[in-house]
Coordinates of C-alpha atoms in Angstrom, one line a residue:
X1 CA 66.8 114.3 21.1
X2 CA 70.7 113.4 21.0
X3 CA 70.7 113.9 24.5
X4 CA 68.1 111.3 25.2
X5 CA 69.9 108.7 22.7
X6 CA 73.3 109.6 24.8
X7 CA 71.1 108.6 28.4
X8 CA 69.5 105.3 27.0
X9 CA 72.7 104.2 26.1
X10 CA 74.5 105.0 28.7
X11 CA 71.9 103.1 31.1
X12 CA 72.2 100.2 29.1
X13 CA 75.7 99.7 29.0
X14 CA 75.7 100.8 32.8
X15 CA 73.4 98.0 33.1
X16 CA 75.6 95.5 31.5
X17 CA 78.8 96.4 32.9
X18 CA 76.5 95.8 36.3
X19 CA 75.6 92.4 35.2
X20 CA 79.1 91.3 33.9
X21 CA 80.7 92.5 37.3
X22 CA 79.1 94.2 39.5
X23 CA 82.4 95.1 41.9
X24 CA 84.2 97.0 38.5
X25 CA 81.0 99.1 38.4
X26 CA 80.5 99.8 42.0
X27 CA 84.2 100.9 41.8
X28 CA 83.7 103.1 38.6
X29 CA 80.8 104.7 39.8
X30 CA 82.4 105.9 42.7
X31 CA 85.5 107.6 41.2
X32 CA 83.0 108.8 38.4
X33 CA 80.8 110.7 41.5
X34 CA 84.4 111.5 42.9
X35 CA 85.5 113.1 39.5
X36 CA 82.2 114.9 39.6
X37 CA 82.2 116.1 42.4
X38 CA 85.7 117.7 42.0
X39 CA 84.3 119.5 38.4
X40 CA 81.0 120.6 39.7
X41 CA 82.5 123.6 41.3
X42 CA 83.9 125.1 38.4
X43 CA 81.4 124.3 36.1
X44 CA 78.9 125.8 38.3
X45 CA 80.9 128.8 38.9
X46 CA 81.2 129.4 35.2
X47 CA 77.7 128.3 34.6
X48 CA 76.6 131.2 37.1
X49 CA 79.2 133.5 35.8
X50 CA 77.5 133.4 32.4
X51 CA 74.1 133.1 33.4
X52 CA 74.5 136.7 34.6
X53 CA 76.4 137.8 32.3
X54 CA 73.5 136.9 29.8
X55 CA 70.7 138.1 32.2
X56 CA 72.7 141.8 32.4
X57 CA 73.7 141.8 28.8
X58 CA 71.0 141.4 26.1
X59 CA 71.7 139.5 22.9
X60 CA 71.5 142.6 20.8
X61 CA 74.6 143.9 23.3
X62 CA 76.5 140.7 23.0
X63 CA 76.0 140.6 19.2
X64 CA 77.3 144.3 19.3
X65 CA 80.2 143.6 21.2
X66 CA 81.6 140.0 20.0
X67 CA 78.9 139.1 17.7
X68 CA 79.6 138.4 13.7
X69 CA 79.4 142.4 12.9
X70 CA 82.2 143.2 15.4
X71 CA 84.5 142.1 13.0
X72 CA 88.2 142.2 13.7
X73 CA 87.8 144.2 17.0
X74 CA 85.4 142.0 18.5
X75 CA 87.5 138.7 17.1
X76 CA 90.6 140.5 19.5
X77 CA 88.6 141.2 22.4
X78 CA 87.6 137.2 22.3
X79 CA 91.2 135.7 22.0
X80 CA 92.2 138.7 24.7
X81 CA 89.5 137.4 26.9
X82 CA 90.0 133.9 26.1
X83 CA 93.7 134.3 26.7
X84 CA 93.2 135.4 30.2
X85 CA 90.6 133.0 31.6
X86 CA 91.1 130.1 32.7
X87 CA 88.6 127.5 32.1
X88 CA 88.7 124.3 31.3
X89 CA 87.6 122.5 28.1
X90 CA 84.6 121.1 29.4
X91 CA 83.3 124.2 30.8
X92 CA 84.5 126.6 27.6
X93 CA 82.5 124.3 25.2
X94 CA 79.0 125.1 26.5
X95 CA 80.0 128.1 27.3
X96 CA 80.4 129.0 23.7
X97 CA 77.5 127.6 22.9
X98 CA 75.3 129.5 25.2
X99 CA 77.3 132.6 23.7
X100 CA 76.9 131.9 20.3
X101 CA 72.8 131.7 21.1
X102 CA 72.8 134.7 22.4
X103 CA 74.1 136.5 19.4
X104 CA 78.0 135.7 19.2
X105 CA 79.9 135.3 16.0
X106 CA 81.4 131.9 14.8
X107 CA 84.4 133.6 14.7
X108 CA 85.1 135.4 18.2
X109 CA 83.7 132.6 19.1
X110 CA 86.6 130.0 17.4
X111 CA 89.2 133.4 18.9
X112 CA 87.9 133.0 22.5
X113 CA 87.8 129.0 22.7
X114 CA 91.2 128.4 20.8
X115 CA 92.8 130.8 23.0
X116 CA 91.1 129.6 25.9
X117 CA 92.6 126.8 25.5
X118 CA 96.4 127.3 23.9
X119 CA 97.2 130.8 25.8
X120 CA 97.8 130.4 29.5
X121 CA 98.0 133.8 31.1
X122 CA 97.5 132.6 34.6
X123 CA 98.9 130.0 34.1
X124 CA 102.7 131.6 32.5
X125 CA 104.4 131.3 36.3
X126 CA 104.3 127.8 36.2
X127 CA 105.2 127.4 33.1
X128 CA 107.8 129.4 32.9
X129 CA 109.0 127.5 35.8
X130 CA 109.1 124.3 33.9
X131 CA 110.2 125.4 30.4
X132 CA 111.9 128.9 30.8
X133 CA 110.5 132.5 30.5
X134 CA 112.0 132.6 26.6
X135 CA 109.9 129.5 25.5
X136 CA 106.5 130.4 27.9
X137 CA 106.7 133.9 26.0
X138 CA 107.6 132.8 22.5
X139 CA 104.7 129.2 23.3
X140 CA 102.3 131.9 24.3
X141 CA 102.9 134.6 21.4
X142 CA 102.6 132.1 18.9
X143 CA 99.1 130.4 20.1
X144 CA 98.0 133.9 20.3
X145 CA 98.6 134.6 16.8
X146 CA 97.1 131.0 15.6
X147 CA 94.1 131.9 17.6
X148 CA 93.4 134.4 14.6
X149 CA 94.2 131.8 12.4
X150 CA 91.6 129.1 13.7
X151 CA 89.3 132.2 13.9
X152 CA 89.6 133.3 9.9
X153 CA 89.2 129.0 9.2
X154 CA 86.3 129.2 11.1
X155 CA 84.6 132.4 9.7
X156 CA 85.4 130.9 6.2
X157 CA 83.8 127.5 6.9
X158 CA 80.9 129.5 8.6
X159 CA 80.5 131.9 6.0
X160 CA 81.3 134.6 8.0
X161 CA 84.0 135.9 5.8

């Protein structure tokens, strides 16, 4: 129902921002078909990537494995996972909401996204090209162990704890 609300507005302020000029909107429509054209790819890779992943494992397996009885072990195995993918935020959203419908816990879930987002793996040879291999390490240590942090907030506010 959101979803629809978010459309109808959108059209209508689409279709003012047309009336009040249409050269600004021809212009922002293209760089916003531009800017979704150069995020499709990865979204649809990760969308694939997790469609089979849910269509090989069943909700009772993903429960099992990262779901709110995993407990500490399955909270680990999220921020371990989360710390080596890289995805970005727009992707890792939905994907932690298709995840926590199919039987993941609130807090792998907070784990996986939180270090998905602060830990950067792949992403350490750049950065350590920028700031240093001393301050990469210690940067990436240190959002590792917050990513247990955001993960206990989470599973308190859920009710998970």
């Amino acid at each position: 129902m959101n979803g629809y609300v978010m459309y109808i507005v959108v059209i209508v302020l689409l279709a003012v921002s047309f009336l009040r000029d249409k050269k600004k909107t021809k212009m922002a429509m293209k760089k916003a078909w531009k800017s979704f054209n150069n995020i499709l790819p990865q979204f649809l890779g990760v969308i694939m990537f997790v469609g089979i992943v849910l269509a090989v494992f069943d909700t009772e397996f993903i429960s099992k494995i990262i779901g709110s009885e995993s407990g500490i072990v399955g909270v680990m195995l999220s921020a371990i996972v989360g710390a080596i993918t890289l995805i970005p935020g727009f992707v890792a959203f939905p994907t932690a909401a298709l995840l926590l419908e199919n039987g993941a816990g609130y807090m792998q879930i907070g784990a996986f996204v939180s270090a998905l987002m602060m830990v950067g793996i792949l992403t350490a040879p750049v950065e350590i090209k920028y700031f240093g291999k001393k301050l990469t390490i210690l940067r990436n240590v240190l959002a590792f162990l917050f990513c247990f942090i955001v993960a206990y907030v989470i599973g308190k506010v859920a009710g998970s704890i």
